[in-house]
Amino acid sequence: MTLTRLQQSQASLNYTYFTEILPHVFLFQMMKFAWDNYKRYAWGENELRPLSRNGNDGRTFGGLRGASIVDSLDTLYIMGLGEEYQEAKEWVENNLNLNVGGEASLFEVNIRYVGGLLSAYYLTGEEVFKRKVVELGRNLLPAFNTPTGIPHGVVILAGMGWARARTHGGRSSVLAEFGTLHLEFVHLSELTNDSIYTEKVMNIRKHLNQLDKPRGLYPNALNPVSGNWEQHYVSIGALGDSFYEYLIKSYLMSDRTDEVAKRMYYAALEAIENNLVQRSPGGLIYVAEWRGGILDHRMGHLACFSGGMIGIGAEHGSPETRQHQLDLAANITHTCHESYRRTPTKLGPEVFRFDDGAEATAPRVNERHYILRPEVVESYMYMWRLTHDPKYREWGWEALEALERHCRLATGYSGIIDVYGHIIQHDNLQQSFFLAETLKYLYLLFSDDDLLPLKDWVFNTEAHPLPVIPRNCSQERGHRPNWTH
Ligand code: DMJ
């Protein structure tokens, strides 16, 4: 080997060390640390409260336990934490009781438990996950017993048909909740060979498709009895977000055969661009919220997933819009990074604003918290895969360092109350989505593209990977939906 070749290979080894191996070592130990502390202080509870060293039972799960375990299965498996994955699997096998009588959020149970069990099954092939998810899926069906088939937001898993709405005095179902079932329910039909799950979500889509939409936008709340919008508030953040995500991902998961989802996605994106996308005086692109025609110039941390979503959608739209959408995705991701960069902690606030002189900052004290959310690093991961621009890994590394500096306690990770504070106060909660999403997306950001390639897998909104269903397979099976109605 010549000296130059030797230097080149040394340089590439150094490059891999700093851009992949070192971040992986960190993320492996971060996941292990989060897991070990959960296990030590809150085993079997839904989430760890690291300051008080106990568990949080998270009422939205209706009595289901072990949310952090089910949410972590695939991350543990992907990172190669074999012993921890075995413990998690054994807990699911022996302790996950699905016949519980509390009021559960259909959405939360679907994205965390159904999504977590499905991806664990698809990654490992272990029958126990299939058995559990099929039982759980059946328990969710009573939520759909409404005159329109738009599900109620709340269901009792062992409730023998009981369900109710949970907003606007019990009248409304939330777009981001009933619009975030499609991926999991189609897979439930795949696993059970029973079309009922797909029929339920196809009915939701059909209903939404035929409704009048103000300026092409989808309001956030719908009455499941009358089938009409409850108000005209629109957001790509809280209450709206993952509905849009599931349209483009339904298309991708169907091996690009679900043309209705595709049409709905690009039409919705066009309406969002025409009505909500703004440029701040300082040149930052953001997605505002819409209150009956009036813009609210704020963007939630939740809305930062949209950089990644618009990025993965870009290459499937019309060729003329491809570069434009990719630029939009990059610009939104840049703005979300700015919301982090402009704080002393280098973690972003829950809501940032573009009014009264604010530019991607949070003037209101009650909007300054960071609860270990994933959306910003999620967009870094997708944009890295799509562009291989090294800045996304640099930004991910900044986030990782900030998490270590400000959110790591002796007993686990915690959200913080004020990202602008010089003295850090913790919120005492290690959210299960930190293990399911934040750490997984960071790990994937520093991995080769062939770890869960985007052409073969789609991630549900809780970062649980679900396989693309090959189109040939869909023609063979009688229960597969007809995407064209
Ligand atoms: C997660 O449970 C999911 O990503 C959901 O879509 C939105 N909120 C949290 C994370 O912030």
Short mmCIF file of C-alpha atoms and ligand atoms in Angstrom, two decimals:
data_model
loop_
_atom_site.label_atom_id
_atom_site.label_comp_id
_atom_site.label_asym_id
_atom_site.label_seq_id
_atom_site.Cartn_x
_atom_site.Cartn_y
_atom_site.Cartn_z
CA MET A 1 0.00 0.00 0.00
CA THR A 2 1.40 3.42 -0.92
CA LEU A 3 1.68 6.14 1.67
CA THR A 4 -1.17 8.10 0.09
CA ARG A 5 -3.45 5.02 0.07
CA LEU A 6 -2.53 4.38 3.70
CA GLN A 7 -3.27 7.99 4.63
CA GLN A 8 -6.57 7.81 2.77
CA SER A 9 -7.67 4.66 4.51
CA GLN A 10 -6.57 6.09 7.86
CA ALA A 11 -8.59 9.23 7.11
CA SER A 12 -11.65 7.23 6.20
CA LEU A 13 -11.27 5.15 9.37
CA ASN A 14 -11.08 8.38 11.40
CA TYR A 15 -14.12 9.68 9.56
CA THR A 16 -16.14 6.55 10.33
CA TYR A 17 -14.92 6.62 13.92
CA PHE A 18 -16.14 10.16 14.55
CA THR A 19 -19.30 10.09 12.45
CA GLU A 20 -20.60 6.61 13.19
CA ILE A 21 -18.72 4.52 15.75
CA LEU A 22 -18.35 7.14 18.49
CA PRO A 23 -21.99 8.36 18.29
CA HIS A 24 -23.12 4.72 18.35
CA VAL A 25 -21.11 4.04 21.49
CA PHE A 26 -22.74 7.07 23.13
CA LEU A 27 -26.24 6.17 22.02
CA PHE A 28 -25.84 2.56 23.11
CA GLN A 29 -24.82 3.66 26.58
CA MET A 30 -27.57 6.34 26.69
CA MET A 31 -30.22 3.75 25.88
CA LYS A 32 -28.74 1.34 28.41
CA PHE A 33 -28.65 4.04 31.05
CA ALA A 34 -32.27 5.06 30.41
CA TRP A 35 -33.32 1.41 30.46
CA ASP A 36 -31.33 0.41 33.56
CA ASN A 37 -32.80 3.26 35.57
CA TYR A 38 -36.32 2.53 34.38
CA LYS A 39 -35.73 -1.07 35.40
CA ARG A 40 -34.32 -0.15 38.75
CA TYR A 41 -36.94 2.37 39.85
CA ALA A 42 -40.05 1.83 37.74
CA TRP A 43 -40.05 -1.66 36.29
CA GLY A 44 -43.49 -2.54 34.93
CA GLU A 45 -44.81 1.02 35.37
CA ASN A 46 -45.39 3.09 32.28
CA GLU A 47 -42.58 5.60 32.65
CA LEU A 48 -39.73 6.48 34.98
CA ARG A 49 -39.83 9.53 37.23
CA PRO A 50 -36.09 9.94 37.75
CA LEU A 51 -36.08 12.60 40.47
CA SER A 52 -38.58 10.90 42.73
CA ARG A 53 -37.21 7.49 41.69
CA ASN A 54 -40.54 5.89 41.03
CA GLY A 55 -42.96 5.11 38.23
CA ASN A 56 -45.52 7.16 36.36
CA ASP A 57 -48.66 5.25 35.48
CA GLY A 58 -49.68 7.54 32.57
CA ARG A 59 -53.47 7.64 32.68
CA THR A 60 -53.86 7.77 28.89
CA PHE A 61 -53.11 4.07 28.66
CA GLY A 62 -56.26 3.01 30.49
CA GLY A 63 -54.59 0.66 32.93
CA LEU A 64 -52.11 -0.86 30.49
CA ARG A 65 -48.69 -1.06 32.05
CA GLY A 66 -45.11 -1.23 30.81
CA ALA A 67 -45.36 1.49 28.12
CA SER A 68 -41.59 2.07 28.29
CA ILE A 69 -40.99 -1.66 27.83
CA VAL A 70 -43.21 -2.03 24.78
CA ASP A 71 -41.98 1.26 23.31
CA SER A 72 -38.34 0.16 23.78
CA LEU A 73 -38.44 -3.36 22.34
CA ASP A 74 -37.35 -2.44 18.82
CA THR A 75 -34.76 0.14 19.92
CA LEU A 76 -33.13 -2.41 22.23
CA TYR A 77 -33.16 -4.97 19.45
CA ILE A 78 -31.78 -2.62 16.79
CA MET A 79 -28.99 -1.35 19.05
CA GLY A 80 -28.00 -4.90 19.96
CA LEU A 81 -28.89 -4.64 23.66
CA GLY A 82 -29.63 -8.38 23.69
CA GLU A 83 -30.02 -9.03 27.40
CA GLU A 84 -32.29 -6.02 27.85
CA TYR A 85 -34.39 -7.04 24.85
CA GLN A 86 -34.84 -10.52 26.42
CA GLU A 87 -35.99 -8.98 29.70
CA ALA A 88 -38.45 -6.82 27.79
CA LYS A 89 -39.76 -9.77 25.81
CA GLU A 90 -40.21 -11.87 28.94
CA TRP A 91 -42.12 -9.07 30.61
CA VAL A 92 -44.47 -8.83 27.62
CA GLU A 93 -44.96 -12.59 27.66
CA ASN A 94 -45.65 -12.90 31.37
CA ASN A 95 -46.98 -9.54 32.52
CA LEU A 96 -48.59 -7.54 29.76
CA ASN A 97 -52.27 -7.72 30.64
CA LEU A 98 -54.50 -6.36 27.88
CA ASN A 99 -57.82 -6.79 29.62
CA VAL A 100 -57.77 -3.66 31.69
CA GLY A 101 -60.72 -1.49 32.59
CA GLY A 102 -59.51 2.13 32.56
CA GLU A 103 -60.17 4.78 29.91
CA ALA A 104 -57.47 4.47 27.26
CA SER A 105 -56.60 6.85 24.45
CA LEU A 106 -57.12 4.95 21.20
CA PHE A 107 -54.32 6.99 19.63
CA GLU A 108 -51.72 6.51 22.35
CA VAL A 109 -52.40 2.80 22.70
CA ASN A 110 -52.25 2.40 18.95
CA ILE A 111 -48.99 4.26 18.30
CA ARG A 112 -47.09 2.95 21.32
CA TYR A 113 -48.47 -0.51 22.10
CA VAL A 114 -49.84 -1.68 18.74
CA GLY A 115 -46.94 -0.04 16.88
CA GLY A 116 -44.35 -1.32 19.37
CA LEU A 117 -45.63 -4.90 19.32
CA LEU A 118 -45.99 -4.96 15.53
CA SER A 119 -42.46 -3.76 14.91
CA ALA A 120 -41.08 -6.15 17.54
CA TYR A 121 -42.86 -8.97 15.72
CA TYR A 122 -41.65 -7.95 12.28
CA LEU A 123 -38.06 -7.47 13.42
CA THR A 124 -37.75 -10.63 15.49
CA GLY A 125 -40.44 -13.02 14.26
CA GLU A 126 -41.30 -13.87 17.89
CA GLU A 127 -44.86 -15.21 18.03
CA VAL A 128 -45.58 -13.69 21.44
CA PHE A 129 -45.68 -10.21 19.94
CA LYS A 130 -48.10 -11.29 17.25
CA ARG A 131 -50.38 -12.97 19.79
CA LYS A 132 -50.44 -9.88 21.98
CA VAL A 133 -50.98 -7.38 19.21
CA VAL A 134 -53.83 -9.36 17.69
CA GLU A 135 -55.56 -9.50 21.07
CA LEU A 136 -54.99 -5.79 21.62
CA GLY A 137 -56.24 -4.85 18.14
CA ARG A 138 -59.52 -6.64 18.81
CA ASN A 139 -59.97 -4.71 22.05
CA LEU A 140 -59.69 -1.40 20.21
CA LEU A 141 -62.55 -2.03 17.80
CA PRO A 142 -65.40 -0.75 20.05
CA ALA A 143 -64.00 2.78 19.59
CA PHE A 144 -65.41 2.68 16.06
CA ASN A 145 -69.02 2.16 17.14
CA THR A 146 -70.22 5.62 16.12
CA PRO A 147 -72.82 6.61 13.50
CA THR A 148 -70.08 7.71 11.09
CA GLY A 149 -67.43 5.15 11.96
CA ILE A 150 -65.07 7.98 12.93
CA PRO A 151 -63.77 6.52 16.17
CA HIS A 152 -64.13 7.99 19.61
CA GLY A 153 -60.86 9.07 21.19
CA VAL A 154 -61.29 7.00 24.32
CA VAL A 155 -61.96 3.30 24.69
CA ILE A 156 -62.02 0.80 27.53
CA LEU A 157 -60.03 -2.22 26.41
CA ALA A 158 -61.99 -4.64 28.55
CA GLY A 159 -65.09 -2.51 28.30
CA MET A 160 -67.31 -4.74 26.20
CA GLY A 161 -68.05 -2.08 23.64
CA TRP A 162 -67.63 1.08 25.70
CA ALA A 163 -66.05 4.20 24.17
CA ARG A 164 -66.44 7.98 24.30
CA ALA A 165 -65.10 11.20 22.80
CA ARG A 166 -62.65 13.22 24.86
CA THR A 167 -62.67 16.84 23.69
CA HIS A 168 -65.13 19.72 23.30
CA GLY A 169 -67.32 18.46 26.12
CA GLY A 170 -67.08 14.94 24.71
CA ARG A 171 -68.22 15.91 21.22
CA SER A 172 -65.06 15.78 19.12
CA SER A 173 -62.57 13.35 17.77
CA VAL A 174 -59.12 14.75 17.00
CA LEU A 175 -57.69 14.66 13.47
CA ALA A 176 -54.20 13.61 14.58
CA GLU A 177 -55.75 10.81 16.63
CA PHE A 178 -58.26 9.19 14.29
CA GLY A 179 -55.97 10.00 11.36
CA THR A 180 -53.07 8.07 12.91
CA LEU A 181 -54.35 4.51 12.80
CA HIS A 182 -53.91 3.58 9.18
CA LEU A 183 -50.45 1.98 9.16
CA GLU A 184 -51.02 -0.17 12.22
CA PHE A 185 -54.54 -1.21 11.26
CA VAL A 186 -53.54 -2.29 7.75
CA HIS A 187 -50.85 -4.44 9.35
CA LEU A 188 -53.37 -5.88 11.80
CA SER A 189 -55.39 -7.04 8.79
CA GLU A 190 -52.24 -8.51 7.28
CA LEU A 191 -51.48 -10.47 10.43
CA THR A 192 -55.00 -11.70 11.13
CA ASN A 193 -56.14 -12.16 7.55
CA ASP A 194 -59.22 -10.26 8.64
CA SER A 195 -60.16 -7.17 6.64
CA ILE A 196 -62.06 -5.53 9.51
CA TYR A 197 -59.13 -3.33 10.59
CA THR A 198 -58.47 -2.07 7.10
CA GLU A 199 -62.18 -1.43 6.56
CA LYS A 200 -62.30 0.73 9.69
CA VAL A 201 -59.46 2.98 8.58
CA MET A 202 -60.57 3.07 4.95
CA ASN A 203 -63.91 4.32 6.15
CA ILE A 204 -62.20 7.20 8.00
CA ARG A 205 -60.31 8.11 4.89
CA LYS A 206 -63.42 7.95 2.72
CA HIS A 207 -65.28 10.20 5.10
CA LEU A 208 -62.47 12.79 5.15
CA ASN A 209 -62.11 12.65 1.41
CA GLN A 210 -65.70 13.59 0.76
CA LEU A 211 -65.93 16.40 3.37
CA ASP A 212 -65.70 20.06 2.39
CA LYS A 213 -62.40 21.48 3.53
CA PRO A 214 -61.83 25.18 4.16
CA ARG A 215 -59.30 26.26 1.51
CA GLY A 216 -58.33 22.60 1.16
CA LEU A 217 -57.18 22.47 4.80
CA TYR A 218 -58.15 19.82 7.37
CA PRO A 219 -59.45 21.25 10.65
CA ASN A 220 -58.29 19.54 13.82
CA ALA A 221 -61.59 18.40 15.32
CA LEU A 222 -64.48 16.41 13.91
CA ASN A 223 -67.77 15.35 15.45
CA PRO A 224 -67.97 11.54 15.19
CA VAL A 225 -71.78 11.61 15.41
CA SER A 226 -72.63 14.27 12.81
CA GLY A 227 -69.44 13.72 10.82
CA ASN A 228 -68.86 17.50 10.52
CA TRP A 229 -65.91 19.65 11.54
CA GLU A 230 -66.29 21.08 15.05
CA GLN A 231 -64.21 24.20 14.31
CA HIS A 232 -61.80 25.59 11.74
CA TYR A 233 -58.48 25.42 13.55
CA VAL A 234 -55.68 23.92 11.50
CA SER A 235 -52.24 22.86 12.66
CA ILE A 236 -49.45 20.73 11.36
CA GLY A 237 -48.32 20.51 14.99
CA ALA A 238 -50.49 19.47 17.96
CA LEU A 239 -53.86 17.89 17.05
CA GLY A 240 -53.10 17.71 13.32
CA ASP A 241 -49.52 16.47 12.80
CA SER A 242 -49.47 12.72 12.26
CA PHE A 243 -52.61 12.67 10.10
CA TYR A 244 -50.52 14.19 7.28
CA GLU A 245 -47.62 11.90 8.09
CA TYR A 246 -49.85 8.82 7.75
CA LEU A 247 -51.11 9.84 4.32
CA ILE A 248 -47.69 9.80 2.68
CA LYS A 249 -46.56 6.82 4.74
CA SER A 250 -49.69 4.85 3.78
CA TYR A 251 -48.71 5.39 0.17
CA LEU A 252 -45.14 4.27 0.83
CA MET A 253 -46.17 1.29 2.98
CA SER A 254 -48.48 0.07 0.23
CA ASP A 255 -45.46 -0.20 -2.08
CA ARG A 256 -46.72 2.95 -3.77
CA THR A 257 -50.08 1.53 -4.77
CA ASP A 258 -52.31 3.56 -2.45
CA GLU A 259 -53.06 6.32 -4.93
CA VAL A 260 -55.85 7.87 -2.83
CA ALA A 261 -53.49 8.46 0.07
CA LYS A 262 -50.98 9.95 -2.32
CA ARG A 263 -53.51 12.35 -3.84
CA MET A 264 -54.80 13.41 -0.44
CA TYR A 265 -51.26 14.01 0.82
CA TYR A 266 -50.13 16.22 -2.05
CA ALA A 267 -53.41 18.17 -2.05
CA ALA A 268 -53.08 18.75 1.71
CA LEU A 269 -49.46 19.81 1.29
CA GLU A 270 -50.42 22.27 -1.41
CA ALA A 271 -53.08 23.79 0.87
CA ILE A 272 -50.53 23.99 3.70
CA GLU A 273 -48.04 25.73 1.45
CA ASN A 274 -50.62 28.17 0.13
CA ASN A 275 -52.07 29.05 3.51
CA LEU A 276 -49.66 28.26 6.33
CA VAL A 277 -46.06 28.34 5.15
CA GLN A 278 -44.45 31.71 5.95
CA ARG A 279 -41.09 33.45 5.80
CA SER A 280 -40.04 35.42 8.88
CA PRO A 281 -38.46 38.89 8.58
CA GLY A 282 -35.12 37.20 9.27
CA GLY A 283 -35.66 34.74 6.42
CA LEU A 284 -36.70 31.63 8.34
CA ILE A 285 -39.35 29.41 6.76
CA TYR A 286 -41.98 28.13 9.18
CA VAL A 287 -45.45 26.59 9.20
CA ALA A 288 -47.92 28.82 11.06
CA GLU A 289 -51.23 27.71 12.59
CA TRP A 290 -54.61 28.82 11.27
CA ARG A 291 -57.57 29.83 13.43
CA GLY A 292 -60.59 30.18 11.24
CA GLY A 293 -58.69 32.13 8.60
CA ILE A 294 -56.39 34.07 10.94
CA LEU A 295 -52.75 33.05 11.16
CA ASP A 296 -51.11 32.39 14.49
CA HIS A 297 -47.37 32.77 13.89
CA ARG A 298 -46.21 29.98 16.11
CA MET A 299 -44.73 26.59 15.49
CA GLY A 300 -44.74 23.74 17.98
CA HIS A 301 -41.84 21.35 18.49
CA LEU A 302 -44.31 18.70 17.33
CA ALA A 303 -44.57 20.40 13.91
CA CYS A 304 -40.83 19.90 13.35
CA PHE A 305 -41.48 16.33 12.18
CA SER A 306 -42.72 17.96 8.96
CA GLY A 307 -39.19 18.55 7.62
CA GLY A 308 -38.69 14.80 7.42
CA MET A 309 -42.18 14.12 6.16
CA ILE A 310 -41.96 16.63 3.32
CA GLY A 311 -38.50 15.27 2.54
CA ILE A 312 -39.64 11.66 2.11
CA GLY A 313 -42.65 12.79 0.11
CA ALA A 314 -40.59 14.95 -2.26
CA GLU A 315 -39.38 12.22 -4.55
CA HIS A 316 -42.83 10.72 -5.09
CA GLY A 317 -44.67 13.83 -6.20
CA SER A 318 -44.51 15.32 -9.64
CA PRO A 319 -40.97 15.78 -10.96
CA GLU A 320 -41.47 19.58 -11.22
CA THR A 321 -42.17 19.92 -7.50
CA ARG A 322 -39.45 17.55 -6.31
CA GLN A 323 -36.63 20.04 -5.75
CA HIS A 324 -39.04 22.63 -4.39
CA GLN A 325 -40.36 20.19 -1.77
CA LEU A 326 -36.88 19.05 -0.85
CA ASP A 327 -35.90 22.70 -0.33
CA LEU A 328 -39.00 23.27 1.78
CA ALA A 329 -38.12 20.22 3.90
CA ALA A 330 -34.54 21.49 4.33
CA ASN A 331 -35.75 25.00 5.20
CA ILE A 332 -38.19 23.79 7.85
CA THR A 333 -35.51 21.54 9.35
CA HIS A 334 -33.13 24.51 9.37
CA THR A 335 -35.72 26.63 11.22
CA CYS A 336 -36.24 23.89 13.79
CA HIS A 337 -32.48 23.69 14.28
CA GLU A 338 -32.49 27.46 14.81
CA SER A 339 -35.07 27.03 17.57
CA TYR A 340 -32.46 24.86 19.32
CA ARG A 341 -29.42 26.97 18.41
CA ARG A 342 -30.96 30.14 19.83
CA THR A 343 -31.18 28.78 23.37
CA PRO A 344 -28.35 28.53 25.90
CA THR A 345 -29.12 24.85 26.49
CA LYS A 346 -29.14 24.06 22.73
CA LEU A 347 -32.44 22.25 23.22
CA GLY A 348 -35.57 23.66 21.63
CA PRO A 349 -38.74 24.97 23.31
CA GLU A 350 -42.18 23.36 23.10
CA VAL A 351 -43.48 26.30 21.04
CA PHE A 352 -41.52 28.98 19.21
CA ARG A 353 -42.92 32.14 17.71
CA PHE A 354 -42.47 34.56 14.87
CA ASP A 355 -44.38 37.58 16.16
CA ASP A 356 -43.66 40.66 18.25
CA GLY A 357 -39.99 40.49 17.32
CA ALA A 358 -39.60 36.78 18.12
CA GLU A 359 -37.74 34.68 15.54
CA ALA A 360 -37.85 30.98 16.38
CA THR A 361 -37.76 31.81 20.09
CA ALA A 362 -40.22 31.34 22.95
CA PRO A 363 -41.12 34.63 24.65
CA ARG A 364 -43.85 32.98 26.75
CA VAL A 365 -42.62 31.31 29.90
CA ASN A 366 -45.12 28.46 29.71
CA GLU A 367 -43.87 27.43 26.26
CA ARG A 368 -40.22 27.05 27.12
CA HIS A 369 -40.07 23.42 28.19
CA TYR A 370 -38.37 20.54 26.40
CA ILE A 371 -39.81 17.13 27.26
CA LEU A 372 -37.30 14.87 25.43
CA ARG A 373 -39.31 15.07 22.22
CA PRO A 374 -37.94 13.52 19.01
CA GLU A 375 -39.35 15.59 16.11
CA VAL A 376 -36.29 17.73 15.42
CA VAL A 377 -33.80 14.86 15.40
CA GLU A 378 -36.36 12.82 13.44
CA SER A 379 -36.14 15.39 10.63
CA TYR A 380 -32.32 15.39 10.86
CA MET A 381 -32.38 11.63 10.33
CA TYR A 382 -34.61 11.77 7.26
CA MET A 383 -32.75 14.72 5.76
CA TRP A 384 -29.43 12.95 6.30
CA ARG A 385 -30.73 9.85 4.50
CA LEU A 386 -32.06 11.98 1.65
CA THR A 387 -29.12 14.34 1.14
CA HIS A 388 -26.09 13.04 3.06
CA ASP A 389 -25.33 16.62 3.95
CA PRO A 390 -22.97 16.30 6.98
CA LYS A 391 -24.62 19.23 8.74
CA TYR A 392 -27.49 16.96 9.80
CA ARG A 393 -25.10 14.68 11.68
CA GLU A 394 -23.41 17.73 13.21
CA TRP A 395 -26.81 19.01 14.38
CA GLY A 396 -27.67 15.57 15.74
CA TRP A 397 -24.41 15.49 17.65
CA GLU A 398 -25.19 18.93 19.15
CA ALA A 399 -28.57 17.59 20.33
CA LEU A 400 -26.94 14.48 21.79
CA GLU A 401 -24.44 16.60 23.73
CA ALA A 402 -27.19 18.89 24.99
CA LEU A 403 -29.24 15.90 26.15
CA GLU A 404 -26.25 14.56 28.04
CA ARG A 405 -25.49 17.91 29.59
CA HIS A 406 -28.94 19.01 30.67
CA CYS A 407 -31.30 16.03 30.72
CA ARG A 408 -29.15 13.30 32.19
CA LEU A 409 -29.52 12.84 35.93
CA ALA A 410 -27.95 10.20 38.13
CA THR A 411 -31.18 8.19 37.87
CA GLY A 412 -32.25 8.51 34.24
CA TYR A 413 -33.18 11.23 31.77
CA SER A 414 -35.66 14.02 32.35
CA GLY A 415 -37.28 16.84 30.41
CA ILE A 416 -36.43 20.39 31.45
CA ILE A 417 -38.74 23.26 32.38
CA ASP A 418 -36.99 26.16 30.62
CA VAL A 419 -34.60 25.77 27.70
CA TYR A 420 -33.51 29.40 28.21
CA GLY A 421 -32.79 28.97 31.92
CA HIS A 422 -29.26 29.13 33.23
CA ILE A 423 -30.22 27.04 36.20
CA ILE A 424 -31.77 23.82 34.93
CA GLN A 425 -34.96 22.53 36.49
CA HIS A 426 -36.19 19.07 35.57
CA ASP A 427 -39.74 17.90 34.98
CA ASN A 428 -39.11 14.49 36.56
CA LEU A 429 -40.28 12.41 33.60
CA GLN A 430 -38.42 10.09 31.27
CA GLN A 431 -41.02 9.86 28.53
CA SER A 432 -41.37 6.49 26.83
CA PHE A 433 -40.99 8.19 23.44
CA PHE A 434 -37.45 9.17 24.44
CA LEU A 435 -36.50 5.48 24.24
CA ALA A 436 -38.79 4.68 21.31
CA GLU A 437 -38.01 7.69 19.15
CA THR A 438 -35.40 10.23 20.22
CA LEU A 439 -32.62 7.72 20.86
CA LYS A 440 -33.61 5.54 17.90
CA TYR A 441 -33.66 8.40 15.40
CA LEU A 442 -30.30 9.61 16.67
CA TYR A 443 -28.90 6.10 16.34
CA LEU A 444 -30.20 5.81 12.77
CA LEU A 445 -28.82 9.24 11.93
CA PHE A 446 -25.35 7.88 12.67
CA SER A 447 -25.93 4.50 10.98
CA ASP A 448 -25.49 3.24 7.44
CA ASP A 449 -28.52 3.68 5.22
CA ASP A 450 -28.94 -0.07 5.01
CA LEU A 451 -30.01 -0.29 8.64
CA LEU A 452 -33.79 -0.23 8.14
CA PRO A 453 -33.67 1.16 4.57
CA LEU A 454 -36.44 3.64 3.85
CA LYS A 455 -37.48 1.77 0.74
CA ASP A 456 -38.38 -1.31 2.83
CA TRP A 457 -39.64 0.19 6.10
CA VAL A 458 -41.87 3.02 7.21
CA PHE A 459 -41.76 4.32 10.76
CA ASN A 460 -45.03 4.81 12.55
CA THR A 461 -45.41 8.11 14.38
CA GLU A 462 -43.77 6.60 17.48
CA ALA A 463 -40.74 5.52 15.37
CA HIS A 464 -41.72 1.86 15.25
CA PRO A 465 -40.61 0.42 11.91
CA LEU A 466 -43.25 -1.43 9.88
CA PRO A 467 -42.41 -3.25 6.66
CA VAL A 468 -43.58 -2.10 3.26
CA ILE A 469 -46.19 -4.57 2.00
CA PRO A 470 -45.00 -5.71 -1.43
CA ARG A 471 -47.56 -5.08 -4.15
CA ASN A 472 -47.55 -8.69 -5.41
CA CYS A 473 -48.42 -9.86 -1.96
CA SER A 474 -51.43 -7.52 -1.92
CA GLN A 475 -52.84 -9.02 -5.11
CA GLU A 476 -52.60 -12.54 -3.75
CA ARG A 477 -54.53 -11.91 -0.55
CA GLY A 478 -58.26 -11.63 -0.61
CA HIS A 479 -58.49 -9.31 2.40
CA ARG A 480 -56.23 -6.58 1.02
CA PRO A 481 -58.04 -3.32 0.41
CA ASN A 482 -58.75 -1.82 -2.92
CA TRP A 483 -56.78 1.43 -2.64
CA THR A 484 -58.70 3.11 -5.42
CA HIS A 485 -62.10 3.64 -3.78
C1 DMJ B 1 -44.99 10.82 20.28
O1 DMJ B 1 -45.80 10.06 21.08
C2 DMJ B 1 -45.39 10.72 18.82
O2 DMJ B 1 -44.32 11.15 18.03
C3 DMJ B 1 -46.61 11.53 18.49
O3 DMJ B 1 -46.89 11.53 17.11
C4 DMJ B 1 -46.44 12.95 18.94
N1 DMJ B 1 -45.96 13.08 20.28
C5 DMJ B 1 -44.95 12.22 20.80
C6 DMJ B 1 -43.54 12.75 20.78
O4 DMJ B 1 -43.36 14.07 20.88
#
